[in-house]
Amino acid sequence: QVQLVQSGPEVKKPGASVKLSCKASGYTFSKYYIYWVRQTPGQGLEWLGVINPSANSTSYPQKLLDRVTMTSDTSTSTVYMYLSGLRSDDTAVYYCARAGSPNSGATQFDSWGQGSLVTVSS
Amino acid sequence: EIVLTQSPGTLSLSPGERATLSCRASQSVSSSYFGWYQQRPGQSPRLLIYAASSRATGIPDRFSGSGSGTDFTLTISRLEPEDFAVYYCHQYGTSPLTFGGGTKVEIK
C-alpha cells in the first residue's frame, strides 16, 4: 500500500532553515508528483509547492518563491523540502501528499504523510 | 488566488442525521479540479471526494459531493460516530492551490 513517512519534529530559531524529508513506498515513485502542505491553527491548510520526482521540476506559490526549495532522490524514493528564513509564523505541521493520478500536477492528493511539526522560537 | 469559503464553521448534529456542508469559491472552479478532505483529531487529512463528485477509494457511499462553478456541497447522508471531524474543500486546478477554512462537524 502507498505509504509516505516523514521526518521527525524540528525546533528552529528565527532566521534558520529547515529540511524535511518524505520517503515514499508501495508504488512507482517516479510516476507521481509529491505536494507539500502546512497546517497552522490560525491559517488552516496552505499549499507550499509540488515536485515531479522524475524530472525534479517544481512549482511554488509566489509568496514562497524566495524561501522554499523541493528536491527528489529517486534512488531512495525520497522527496525533500527546504525552507529558509524561518519566522514564528512558519510554526506548523508540514505534510507531504501524493498526487492522485500519475504524471499529473493538477490532481487531488490521495495519500498523506503523518506530518512533521516545525516549531520556530527564540 | 481563488478563495474558498466554507459554511457553516461548525455543524452540531446527532448520529444518524444528515449533514450538508457548503464551499463557495471566489471565482469559477472546474469541477474536474475540486475535492473534499476529512481530518480527524490528531490525524492527517484523508481524501473523500475528487472531481467534485467522485468518491475516493474506500469511502462509504453515505458521502457524496455535488456542485459546479462557484458552489459546491458535501453531503453525509447519515452521520456515523467516526464522521465527526473537520472537513476541508480544495481546488487544485489553478495556482496557487487553495483550501477552505474547514467545517467542524460535532456531536450535538
JSON list of C-alpha atoms in Angstrom, two decimals:
[
{"chain": "A", "resi": 1, "resn": "GLN", "atom": "CA", "xyz": [0.00, 0.00, 0.00]},
{"chain": "A", "resi": 2, "resn": "VAL", "atom": "CA", "xyz": [1.04, 3.58, -0.58]},
{"chain": "A", "resi": 3, "resn": "GLN", "atom": "CA", "xyz": [2.97, 4.99, 2.36]},
{"chain": "A", "resi": 4, "resn": "LEU", "atom": "CA", "xyz": [4.62, 8.35, 2.93]},
{"chain": "A", "resi": 5, "resn": "VAL", "atom": "CA", "xyz": [6.85, 8.54, 6.01]},
{"chain": "A", "resi": 6, "resn": "GLN", "atom": "CA", "xyz": [8.06, 11.95, 7.07]},
{"chain": "A", "resi": 7, "resn": "SER", "atom": "CA", "xyz": [11.00, 13.05, 9.21]},
{"chain": "A", "resi": 8, "resn": "GLY", "atom": "CA", "xyz": [10.65, 13.95, 12.87]},
{"chain": "A", "resi": 9, "resn": "PRO", "atom": "CA", "xyz": [9.87, 17.20, 14.67]},
{"chain": "A", "resi": 10, "resn": "GLU", "atom": "CA", "xyz": [12.19, 20.17, 14.42]},
{"chain": "A", "resi": 11, "resn": "VAL", "atom": "CA", "xyz": [12.80, 23.19, 16.66]},
{"chain": "A", "resi": 12, "resn": "LYS", "atom": "CA", "xyz": [14.49, 26.13, 14.98]},
{"chain": "A", "resi": 13, "resn": "LYS", "atom": "CA", "xyz": [15.39, 29.70, 15.82]},
{"chain": "A", "resi": 14, "resn": "PRO", "atom": "CA", "xyz": [14.11, 32.62, 13.73]},
{"chain": "A", "resi": 15, "resn": "GLY", "atom": "CA", "xyz": [16.23, 33.12, 10.62]},
{"chain": "A", "resi": 16, "resn": "ALA", "atom": "CA", "xyz": [17.34, 29.49, 10.49]},
{"chain": "A", "resi": 17, "resn": "SER", "atom": "CA", "xyz": [16.49, 26.92, 7.82]},
{"chain": "A", "resi": 18, "resn": "VAL", "atom": "CA", "xyz": [14.85, 23.52, 7.99]},
{"chain": "A", "resi": 19, "resn": "LYS", "atom": "CA", "xyz": [14.97, 20.48, 5.73]},
{"chain": "A", "resi": 20, "resn": "LEU", "atom": "CA", "xyz": [12.17, 17.94, 5.90]},
{"chain": "A", "resi": 21, "resn": "SER", "atom": "CA", "xyz": [12.04, 14.56, 4.20]},
{"chain": "A", "resi": 22, "resn": "CYS", "atom": "CA", "xyz": [9.23, 12.38, 2.86]},
{"chain": "A", "resi": 23, "resn": "LYS", "atom": "CA", "xyz": [10.06, 8.77, 1.99]},
{"chain": "A", "resi": 24, "resn": "ALA", "atom": "CA", "xyz": [7.62, 7.01, -0.33]},
{"chain": "A", "resi": 25, "resn": "SER", "atom": "CA", "xyz": [6.89, 3.32, -0.71]},
{"chain": "A", "resi": 26, "resn": "GLY", "atom": "CA", "xyz": [4.28, 1.00, -2.18]},
{"chain": "A", "resi": 27, "resn": "TYR", "atom": "CA", "xyz": [4.17, 2.50, -5.68]},
{"chain": "A", "resi": 28, "resn": "THR", "atom": "CA", "xyz": [6.37, 3.62, -8.58]},
{"chain": "A", "resi": 29, "resn": "PHE", "atom": "CA", "xyz": [7.94, 6.73, -7.10]},
{"chain": "A", "resi": 30, "resn": "SER", "atom": "CA", "xyz": [8.84, 8.47, -10.35]},
{"chain": "A", "resi": 31, "resn": "LYS", "atom": "CA", "xyz": [5.29, 8.43, -11.72]},
{"chain": "A", "resi": 32, "resn": "TYR", "atom": "CA", "xyz": [3.52, 10.54, -9.09]},
{"chain": "A", "resi": 33, "resn": "TYR", "atom": "CA", "xyz": [4.07, 14.17, -8.17]},
{"chain": "A", "resi": 34, "resn": "ILE", "atom": "CA", "xyz": [4.52, 14.99, -4.48]},
{"chain": "A", "resi": 35, "resn": "TYR", "atom": "CA", "xyz": [2.97, 18.06, -2.85]},
{"chain": "A", "resi": 36, "resn": "TRP", "atom": "CA", "xyz": [3.80, 19.82, 0.39]},
{"chain": "A", "resi": 37, "resn": "VAL", "atom": "CA", "xyz": [1.12, 21.45, 2.55]},
{"chain": "A", "resi": 38, "resn": "ARG", "atom": "CA", "xyz": [1.33, 23.00, 6.00]},
{"chain": "A", "resi": 39, "resn": "GLN", "atom": "CA", "xyz": [-1.29, 23.43, 8.67]},
{"chain": "A", "resi": 40, "resn": "THR", "atom": "CA", "xyz": [-1.42, 26.09, 11.33]},
{"chain": "A", "resi": 41, "resn": "PRO", "atom": "CA", "xyz": [-4.21, 26.64, 13.86]},
{"chain": "A", "resi": 42, "resn": "GLY", "atom": "CA", "xyz": [-4.83, 30.14, 12.63]},
{"chain": "A", "resi": 43, "resn": "GLN", "atom": "CA", "xyz": [-4.31, 29.79, 8.87]},
{"chain": "A", "resi": 44, "resn": "GLY", "atom": "CA", "xyz": [-5.67, 26.33, 8.10]},
{"chain": "A", "resi": 45, "resn": "LEU", "atom": "CA", "xyz": [-4.14, 24.40, 5.19]},
{"chain": "A", "resi": 46, "resn": "GLU", "atom": "CA", "xyz": [-1.63, 26.13, 2.92]},
{"chain": "A", "resi": 47, "resn": "TRP", "atom": "CA", "xyz": [-0.10, 24.71, -0.26]},
{"chain": "A", "resi": 48, "resn": "LEU", "atom": "CA", "xyz": [3.70, 25.06, -0.33]},
{"chain": "A", "resi": 49, "resn": "GLY", "atom": "CA", "xyz": [4.58, 23.60, -3.71]},
{"chain": "A", "resi": 50, "resn": "VAL", "atom": "CA", "xyz": [4.83, 20.48, -5.85]},
{"chain": "A", "resi": 51, "resn": "ILE", "atom": "CA", "xyz": [7.63, 18.42, -7.34]},
{"chain": "A", "resi": 52, "resn": "ASN", "atom": "CA", "xyz": [7.75, 15.99, -10.24]},
{"chain": "A", "resi": 53, "resn": "PRO", "atom": "CA", "xyz": [10.19, 13.42, -8.84]},
{"chain": "A", "resi": 54, "resn": "SER", "atom": "CA", "xyz": [11.29, 12.03, -12.20]},
{"chain": "A", "resi": 55, "resn": "ALA", "atom": "CA", "xyz": [12.26, 15.40, -13.65]},
{"chain": "A", "resi": 56, "resn": "ASN", "atom": "CA", "xyz": [12.99, 17.28, -10.42]},
{"chain": "A", "resi": 57, "resn": "SER", "atom": "CA", "xyz": [10.78, 20.05, -11.80]},
{"chain": "A", "resi": 58, "resn": "THR", "atom": "CA", "xyz": [8.92, 22.17, -9.29]},
{"chain": "A", "resi": 59, "resn": "SER", "atom": "CA", "xyz": [6.20, 24.77, -8.86]},
{"chain": "A", "resi": 60, "resn": "TYR", "atom": "CA", "xyz": [5.87, 27.04, -5.85]},
{"chain": "A", "resi": 61, "resn": "PRO", "atom": "CA", "xyz": [3.39, 29.72, -4.80]},
{"chain": "A", "resi": 62, "resn": "GLN", "atom": "CA", "xyz": [4.58, 33.27, -5.45]},
{"chain": "A", "resi": 63, "resn": "LYS", "atom": "CA", "xyz": [4.75, 34.16, -1.76]},
{"chain": "A", "resi": 64, "resn": "LEU", "atom": "CA", "xyz": [7.32, 31.42, -1.03]},
{"chain": "A", "resi": 65, "resn": "LEU", "atom": "CA", "xyz": [9.40, 31.58, -4.22]},
{"chain": "A", "resi": 66, "resn": "ASP", "atom": "CA", "xyz": [12.45, 33.00, -2.45]},
{"chain": "A", "resi": 67, "resn": "ARG", "atom": "CA", "xyz": [12.29, 30.69, 0.59]},
{"chain": "A", "resi": 68, "resn": "VAL", "atom": "CA", "xyz": [11.27, 27.17, -0.45]},
{"chain": "A", "resi": 69, "resn": "THR", "atom": "CA", "xyz": [13.11, 24.51, -2.43]},
{"chain": "A", "resi": 70, "resn": "MET", "atom": "CA", "xyz": [11.98, 20.96, -3.16]},
{"chain": "A", "resi": 71, "resn": "THR", "atom": "CA", "xyz": [14.19, 18.16, -4.44]},
{"chain": "A", "resi": 72, "resn": "SER", "atom": "CA", "xyz": [13.85, 14.43, -5.02]},
{"chain": "A", "resi": 73, "resn": "ASP", "atom": "CA", "xyz": [16.15, 11.42, -4.84]},
{"chain": "A", "resi": 74, "resn": "THR", "atom": "CA", "xyz": [14.82, 8.61, -6.99]},
{"chain": "A", "resi": 75, "resn": "SER", "atom": "CA", "xyz": [17.43, 6.18, -5.63]},
{"chain": "A", "resi": 76, "resn": "THR", "atom": "CA", "xyz": [15.82, 6.34, -2.18]},
{"chain": "A", "resi": 77, "resn": "SER", "atom": "CA", "xyz": [12.27, 7.37, -3.22]},
{"chain": "A", "resi": 78, "resn": "THR", "atom": "CA", "xyz": [12.57, 10.42, -1.02]},
{"chain": "A", "resi": 79, "resn": "VAL", "atom": "CA", "xyz": [11.45, 13.99, -1.50]},
{"chain": "A", "resi": 80, "resn": "TYR", "atom": "CA", "xyz": [12.93, 16.87, 0.48]},
{"chain": "A", "resi": 81, "resn": "MET", "atom": "CA", "xyz": [11.58, 20.32, 1.30]},
{"chain": "A", "resi": 82, "resn": "TYR", "atom": "CA", "xyz": [13.92, 23.08, 2.38]},
{"chain": "A", "resi": 83, "resn": "LEU", "atom": "CA", "xyz": [12.52, 26.27, 3.93]},
{"chain": "A", "resi": 84, "resn": "SER", "atom": "CA", "xyz": [14.82, 29.17, 4.73]},
{"chain": "A", "resi": 85, "resn": "GLY", "atom": "CA", "xyz": [14.47, 32.42, 6.67]},
{"chain": "A", "resi": 86, "resn": "LEU", "atom": "CA", "xyz": [12.20, 30.85, 9.26]},
{"chain": "A", "resi": 87, "resn": "ARG", "atom": "CA", "xyz": [9.80, 33.10, 11.17]},
{"chain": "A", "resi": 88, "resn": "SER", "atom": "CA", "xyz": [7.48, 32.41, 14.07]},
{"chain": "A", "resi": 89, "resn": "ASP", "atom": "CA", "xyz": [4.52, 32.18, 11.69]},
{"chain": "A", "resi": 90, "resn": "ASP", "atom": "CA", "xyz": [6.23, 29.24, 9.94]},
{"chain": "A", "resi": 91, "resn": "THR", "atom": "CA", "xyz": [5.42, 27.18, 13.03]},
{"chain": "A", "resi": 92, "resn": "ALA", "atom": "CA", "xyz": [3.13, 24.48, 11.69]},
{"chain": "A", "resi": 93, "resn": "VAL", "atom": "CA", "xyz": [2.66, 20.83, 10.89]},
{"chain": "A", "resi": 94, "resn": "TYR", "atom": "CA", "xyz": [4.12, 20.13, 7.46]},
{"chain": "A", "resi": 95, "resn": "TYR", "atom": "CA", "xyz": [2.63, 17.36, 5.33]},
{"chain": "A", "resi": 96, "resn": "CYS", "atom": "CA", "xyz": [3.72, 15.71, 2.11]},
{"chain": "A", "resi": 97, "resn": "ALA", "atom": "CA", "xyz": [0.99, 14.22, -0.07]},
{"chain": "A", "resi": 98, "resn": "ARG", "atom": "CA", "xyz": [0.91, 12.19, -3.25]},
{"chain": "A", "resi": 99, "resn": "ALA", "atom": "CA", "xyz": [-0.86, 13.12, -6.46]},
{"chain": "A", "resi": 100, "resn": "GLY", "atom": "CA", "xyz": [-3.94, 11.04, -7.14]},
{"chain": "A", "resi": 101, "resn": "SER", "atom": "CA", "xyz": [-3.15, 10.48, -10.79]},
{"chain": "A", "resi": 102, "resn": "PRO", "atom": "CA", "xyz": [0.17, 9.51, -12.40]},
{"chain": "A", "resi": 103, "resn": "ASN", "atom": "CA", "xyz": [2.19, 12.05, -14.35]},
{"chain": "A", "resi": 104, "resn": "SER", "atom": "CA", "xyz": [-0.14, 14.92, -13.40]},
{"chain": "A", "resi": 105, "resn": "GLY", "atom": "CA", "xyz": [0.38, 18.06, -11.38]},
{"chain": "A", "resi": 106, "resn": "ALA", "atom": "CA", "xyz": [-3.29, 19.05, -11.35]},
{"chain": "A", "resi": 107, "resn": "THR", "atom": "CA", "xyz": [-4.89, 16.36, -9.28]},
{"chain": "A", "resi": 108, "resn": "GLN", "atom": "CA", "xyz": [-6.26, 15.60, -5.84]},
{"chain": "A", "resi": 109, "resn": "PHE", "atom": "CA", "xyz": [-3.98, 14.43, -3.02]},
{"chain": "A", "resi": 110, "resn": "ASP", "atom": "CA", "xyz": [-4.78, 10.78, -2.42]},
{"chain": "A", "resi": 111, "resn": "SER", "atom": "CA", "xyz": [-2.26, 9.82, 0.27]},
{"chain": "A", "resi": 112, "resn": "TRP", "atom": "CA", "xyz": [-0.70, 11.93, 3.01]},
{"chain": "A", "resi": 113, "resn": "GLY", "atom": "CA", "xyz": [2.30, 11.57, 5.27]},
{"chain": "A", "resi": 114, "resn": "GLN", "atom": "CA", "xyz": [1.92, 11.64, 9.04]},
{"chain": "A", "resi": 115, "resn": "GLY", "atom": "CA", "xyz": [3.14, 15.23, 9.28]},
{"chain": "A", "resi": 116, "resn": "SER", "atom": "CA", "xyz": [6.27, 16.89, 10.71]},
{"chain": "A", "resi": 117, "resn": "LEU", "atom": "CA", "xyz": [5.93, 19.55, 13.40]},
{"chain": "A", "resi": 118, "resn": "VAL", "atom": "CA", "xyz": [8.23, 22.51, 12.92]},
{"chain": "A", "resi": 119, "resn": "THR", "atom": "CA", "xyz": [8.45, 24.97, 15.79]},
{"chain": "A", "resi": 120, "resn": "VAL", "atom": "CA", "xyz": [10.17, 28.31, 15.27]},
{"chain": "A", "resi": 121, "resn": "SER", "atom": "CA", "xyz": [11.04, 30.01, 18.53]},
{"chain": "A", "resi": 122, "resn": "SER", "atom": "CA", "xyz": [13.83, 32.07, 20.01]},
{"chain": "B", "resi": 1, "resn": "GLU", "atom": "CA", "xyz": [-5.84, 33.49, -5.78]},
{"chain": "B", "resi": 2, "resn": "ILE", "atom": "CA", "xyz": [-9.09, 31.54, -5.51]},
{"chain": "B", "resi": 3, "resn": "VAL", "atom": "CA", "xyz": [-10.52, 31.94, -2.03]},
{"chain": "B", "resi": 4, "resn": "LEU", "atom": "CA", "xyz": [-12.71, 29.10, -0.77]},
{"chain": "B", "resi": 5, "resn": "THR", "atom": "CA", "xyz": [-15.23, 29.98, 1.95]},
{"chain": "B", "resi": 6, "resn": "GLN", "atom": "CA", "xyz": [-16.81, 27.14, 3.87]},
{"chain": "B", "resi": 7, "resn": "SER", "atom": "CA", "xyz": [-20.04, 27.31, 5.81]},
{"chain": "B", "resi": 8, "resn": "PRO", "atom": "CA", "xyz": [-21.08, 26.80, 8.45]},
{"chain": "B", "resi": 9, "resn": "GLY", "atom": "CA", "xyz": [-17.95, 26.98, 10.56]},
{"chain": "B", "resi": 10, "resn": "THR", "atom": "CA", "xyz": [-19.40, 24.40, 12.95]},
{"chain": "B", "resi": 11, "resn": "LEU", "atom": "CA", "xyz": [-22.26, 21.99, 12.45]},
{"chain": "B", "resi": 12, "resn": "SER", "atom": "CA", "xyz": [-23.79, 20.38, 15.55]},
{"chain": "B", "resi": 13, "resn": "LEU", "atom": "CA", "xyz": [-25.70, 17.23, 14.72]},
{"chain": "B", "resi": 14, "resn": "SER", "atom": "CA", "xyz": [-26.61, 13.84, 16.17]},
{"chain": "B", "resi": 15, "resn": "PRO", "atom": "CA", "xyz": [-25.56, 10.44, 14.83]},
{"chain": "B", "resi": 16, "resn": "GLY", "atom": "CA", "xyz": [-27.94, 9.33, 12.09]},
{"chain": "B", "resi": 17, "resn": "GLU", "atom": "CA", "xyz": [-28.70, 12.88, 10.95]},
{"chain": "B", "resi": 18, "resn": "ARG", "atom": "CA", "xyz": [-27.86, 14.32, 7.55]},
{"chain": "B", "resi": 19, "resn": "ALA", "atom": "CA", "xyz": [-25.01, 16.81, 7.21]},
{"chain": "B", "resi": 20, "resn": "THR", "atom": "CA", "xyz": [-24.78, 19.37, 4.43]},
{"chain": "B", "resi": 21, "resn": "LEU", "atom": "CA", "xyz": [-21.53, 21.31, 4.09]},
{"chain": "B", "resi": 22, "resn": "SER", "atom": "CA", "xyz": [-21.02, 24.19, 1.70]},
{"chain": "B", "resi": 23, "resn": "CYS", "atom": "CA", "xyz": [-17.98, 25.62, -0.06]},
{"chain": "B", "resi": 24, "resn": "ARG", "atom": "CA", "xyz": [-18.14, 28.80, -2.14]},
{"chain": "B", "resi": 25, "resn": "ALA", "atom": "CA", "xyz": [-15.30, 29.87, -4.45]},
{"chain": "B", "resi": 26, "resn": "SER", "atom": "CA", "xyz": [-14.37, 33.49, -5.18]},
{"chain": "B", "resi": 27, "resn": "GLN", "atom": "CA", "xyz": [-14.23, 32.60, -8.89]},
{"chain": "B", "resi": 28, "resn": "SER", "atom": "CA", "xyz": [-15.34, 29.69, -11.01]},
{"chain": "B", "resi": 29, "resn": "VAL", "atom": "CA", "xyz": [-13.59, 26.36, -10.43]},
{"chain": "B", "resi": 30, "resn": "SER", "atom": "CA", "xyz": [-13.67, 23.49, -12.88]},
{"chain": "B", "resi": 31, "resn": "SER", "atom": "CA", "xyz": [-15.47, 20.54, -11.35]},
{"chain": "B", "resi": 32, "resn": "SER", "atom": "CA", "xyz": [-12.60, 18.33, -12.50]},
{"chain": "B", "resi": 33, "resn": "TYR", "atom": "CA", "xyz": [-10.30, 20.07, -10.02]},
{"chain": "B", "resi": 34, "resn": "PHE", "atom": "CA", "xyz": [-12.36, 20.23, -6.84]},
{"chain": "B", "resi": 35, "resn": "GLY", "atom": "CA", "xyz": [-12.27, 17.93, -3.82]},
{"chain": "B", "resi": 36, "resn": "TRP", "atom": "CA", "xyz": [-13.09, 17.35, -0.17]},
{"chain": "B", "resi": 37, "resn": "TYR", "atom": "CA", "xyz": [-10.96, 16.01, 2.70]},
{"chain": "B", "resi": 38, "resn": "GLN", "atom": "CA", "xyz": [-11.80, 14.76, 6.17]},
{"chain": "B", "resi": 39, "resn": "GLN", "atom": "CA", "xyz": [-9.47, 15.32, 9.11]},
{"chain": "B", "resi": 40, "resn": "ARG", "atom": "CA", "xyz": [-9.99, 13.60, 12.44]},
{"chain": "B", "resi": 41, "resn": "PRO", "atom": "CA", "xyz": [-8.22, 14.90, 15.57]},
{"chain": "B", "resi": 42, "resn": "GLY", "atom": "CA", "xyz": [-4.53, 14.07, 15.56]},
{"chain": "B", "resi": 43, "resn": "GLN", "atom": "CA", "xyz": [-4.65, 12.61, 12.05]},
{"chain": "B", "resi": 44, "resn": "SER", "atom": "CA", "xyz": [-3.61, 13.71, 8.58]},
{"chain": "B", "resi": 45, "resn": "PRO", "atom": "CA", "xyz": [-6.28, 14.80, 6.10]},
{"chain": "B", "resi": 46, "resn": "ARG", "atom": "CA", "xyz": [-7.93, 11.99, 4.13]},
{"chain": "B", "resi": 47, "resn": "LEU", "atom": "CA", "xyz": [-9.29, 12.32, 0.61]},
{"chain": "B", "resi": 48, "resn": "LEU", "atom": "CA", "xyz": [-13.07, 11.81, 0.43]},
{"chain": "B", "resi": 49, "resn": "ILE", "atom": "CA", "xyz": [-14.20, 13.29, -2.87]},
{"chain": "B", "resi": 50, "resn": "TYR", "atom": "CA", "xyz": [-12.37, 14.35, -6.04]},
{"chain": "B", "resi": 51, "resn": "ALA", "atom": "CA", "xyz": [-13.59, 15.85, -9.31]},
{"chain": "B", "resi": 52, "resn": "ALA", "atom": "CA", "xyz": [-16.46, 17.33, -7.28]},
{"chain": "B", "resi": 53, "resn": "SER", "atom": "CA", "xyz": [-18.48, 14.11, -7.07]},
{"chain": "B", "resi": 54, "resn": "SER", "atom": "CA", "xyz": [-16.23, 11.05, -7.32]},
{"chain": "B", "resi": 55, "resn": "ARG", "atom": "CA", "xyz": [-15.67, 9.10, -4.11]},
{"chain": "B", "resi": 56, "resn": "ALA", "atom": "CA", "xyz": [-12.11, 8.14, -3.32]},
{"chain": "B", "resi": 57, "resn": "THR", "atom": "CA", "xyz": [-11.16, 4.50, -2.84]},
{"chain": "B", "resi": 58, "resn": "GLY", "atom": "CA", "xyz": [-12.74, 3.00, 0.27]},
{"chain": "B", "resi": 59, "resn": "ILE", "atom": "CA", "xyz": [-15.03, 5.93, 1.03]},
{"chain": "B", "resi": 60, "resn": "PRO", "atom": "CA", "xyz": [-18.55, 4.81, 2.04]},
{"chain": "B", "resi": 61, "resn": "ASP", "atom": "CA", "xyz": [-21.46, 5.82, -0.14]},
{"chain": "B", "resi": 62, "resn": "ARG", "atom": "CA", "xyz": [-23.05, 7.93, 2.59]},
{"chain": "B", "resi": 63, "resn": "PHE", "atom": "CA", "xyz": [-20.56, 10.60, 1.44]},
{"chain": "B", "resi": 64, "resn": "SER", "atom": "CA", "xyz": [-21.49, 12.46, -1.73]},
{"chain": "B", "resi": 65, "resn": "GLY", "atom": "CA", "xyz": [-20.27, 15.59, -3.46]},
{"chain": "B", "resi": 66, "resn": "SER", "atom": "CA", "xyz": [-22.04, 17.89, -5.86]},
{"chain": "B", "resi": 67, "resn": "GLY", "atom": "CA", "xyz": [-21.84, 21.35, -7.37]},
{"chain": "B", "resi": 68, "resn": "SER", "atom": "CA", "xyz": [-20.19, 23.35, -10.09]},
{"chain": "B", "resi": 69, "resn": "GLY", "atom": "CA", "xyz": [-18.83, 26.79, -10.86]},
{"chain": "B", "resi": 70, "resn": "THR", "atom": "CA", "xyz": [-18.57, 28.59, -7.53]},
{"chain": "B", "resi": 71, "resn": "ASP", "atom": "CA", "xyz": [-20.83, 26.49, -5.30]},
{"chain": "B", "resi": 72, "resn": "PHE", "atom": "CA", "xyz": [-20.02, 23.01, -4.08]},
{"chain": "B", "resi": 73, "resn": "THR", "atom": "CA", "xyz": [-21.61, 20.76, -1.45]},
{"chain": "B", "resi": 74, "resn": "LEU", "atom": "CA", "xyz": [-20.55, 17.76, 0.58]},
{"chain": "B", "resi": 75, "resn": "THR", "atom": "CA", "xyz": [-23.39, 15.67, 1.96]},
{"chain": "B", "resi": 76, "resn": "ILE", "atom": "CA", "xyz": [-23.16, 12.96, 4.58]},
{"chain": "B", "resi": 77, "resn": "SER", "atom": "CA", "xyz": [-26.48, 11.13, 4.41]},
{"chain": "B", "resi": 78, "resn": "ARG", "atom": "CA", "xyz": [-26.46, 9.53, 7.88]},
{"chain": "B", "resi": 79, "resn": "LEU", "atom": "CA", "xyz": [-23.76, 10.51, 10.33]},
{"chain": "B", "resi": 80, "resn": "GLU", "atom": "CA", "xyz": [-21.78, 7.69, 11.91]},
{"chain": "B", "resi": 81, "resn": "PRO", "atom": "CA", "xyz": [-19.72, 8.27, 15.10]},
{"chain": "B", "resi": 82, "resn": "GLU", "atom": "CA", "xyz": [-16.47, 8.26, 13.09]},
{"chain": "B", "resi": 83, "resn": "ASP", "atom": "CA", "xyz": [-17.74, 11.07, 10.81]},
{"chain": "B", "resi": 84, "resn": "PHE", "atom": "CA", "xyz": [-17.46, 13.73, 13.50]},
{"chain": "B", "resi": 85, "resn": "ALA", "atom": "CA", "xyz": [-14.40, 15.57, 12.25]},
{"chain": "B", "resi": 86, "resn": "VAL", "atom": "CA", "xyz": [-13.28, 18.64, 10.30]},
{"chain": "B", "resi": 87, "resn": "TYR", "atom": "CA", "xyz": [-13.92, 18.80, 6.55]},
{"chain": "B", "resi": 88, "resn": "TYR", "atom": "CA", "xyz": [-11.97, 20.88, 4.03]},
{"chain": "B", "resi": 89, "resn": "CYS", "atom": "CA", "xyz": [-12.72, 21.77, 0.44]},
{"chain": "B", "resi": 90, "resn": "HIS", "atom": "CA", "xyz": [-9.86, 22.14, -2.03]},
{"chain": "B", "resi": 91, "resn": "GLN", "atom": "CA", "xyz": [-9.33, 23.44, -5.55]},
{"chain": "B", "resi": 92, "resn": "TYR", "atom": "CA", "xyz": [-6.34, 22.07, -7.44]},
{"chain": "B", "resi": 93, "resn": "GLY", "atom": "CA", "xyz": [-6.81, 23.46, -10.91]},
{"chain": "B", "resi": 94, "resn": "THR", "atom": "CA", "xyz": [-5.43, 26.98, -10.51]},
{"chain": "B", "resi": 95, "resn": "SER", "atom": "CA", "xyz": [-2.17, 28.01, -8.89]},
{"chain": "B", "resi": 96, "resn": "PRO", "atom": "CA", "xyz": [-1.84, 28.70, -6.05]},
{"chain": "B", "resi": 97, "resn": "LEU", "atom": "CA", "xyz": [-3.79, 25.65, -4.95]},
{"chain": "B", "resi": 98, "resn": "THR", "atom": "CA", "xyz": [-6.08, 26.62, -2.09]},
{"chain": "B", "resi": 99, "resn": "PHE", "atom": "CA", "xyz": [-8.17, 25.12, 0.69]},
{"chain": "B", "resi": 100, "resn": "GLY", "atom": "CA", "xyz": [-11.23, 26.27, 2.54]},
{"chain": "B", "resi": 101, "resn": "GLY", "atom": "CA", "xyz": [-11.04, 27.14, 6.22]},
{"chain": "B", "resi": 102, "resn": "GLY", "atom": "CA", "xyz": [-12.88, 23.99, 7.26]},
{"chain": "B", "resi": 103, "resn": "THR", "atom": "CA", "xyz": [-16.23, 22.96, 8.74]},
{"chain": "B", "resi": 104, "resn": "LYS", "atom": "CA", "xyz": [-16.22, 21.14, 12.04]},
{"chain": "B", "resi": 105, "resn": "VAL", "atom": "CA", "xyz": [-18.97, 18.54, 12.41]},
{"chain": "B", "resi": 106, "resn": "GLU", "atom": "CA", "xyz": [-19.51, 17.99, 16.12]},
{"chain": "B", "resi": 107, "resn": "ILE", "atom": "CA", "xyz": [-21.80, 15.82, 18.17]},
{"chain": "B", "resi": 108, "resn": "LYS", "atom": "CA", "xyz": [-24.87, 17.67, 19.39]}
]
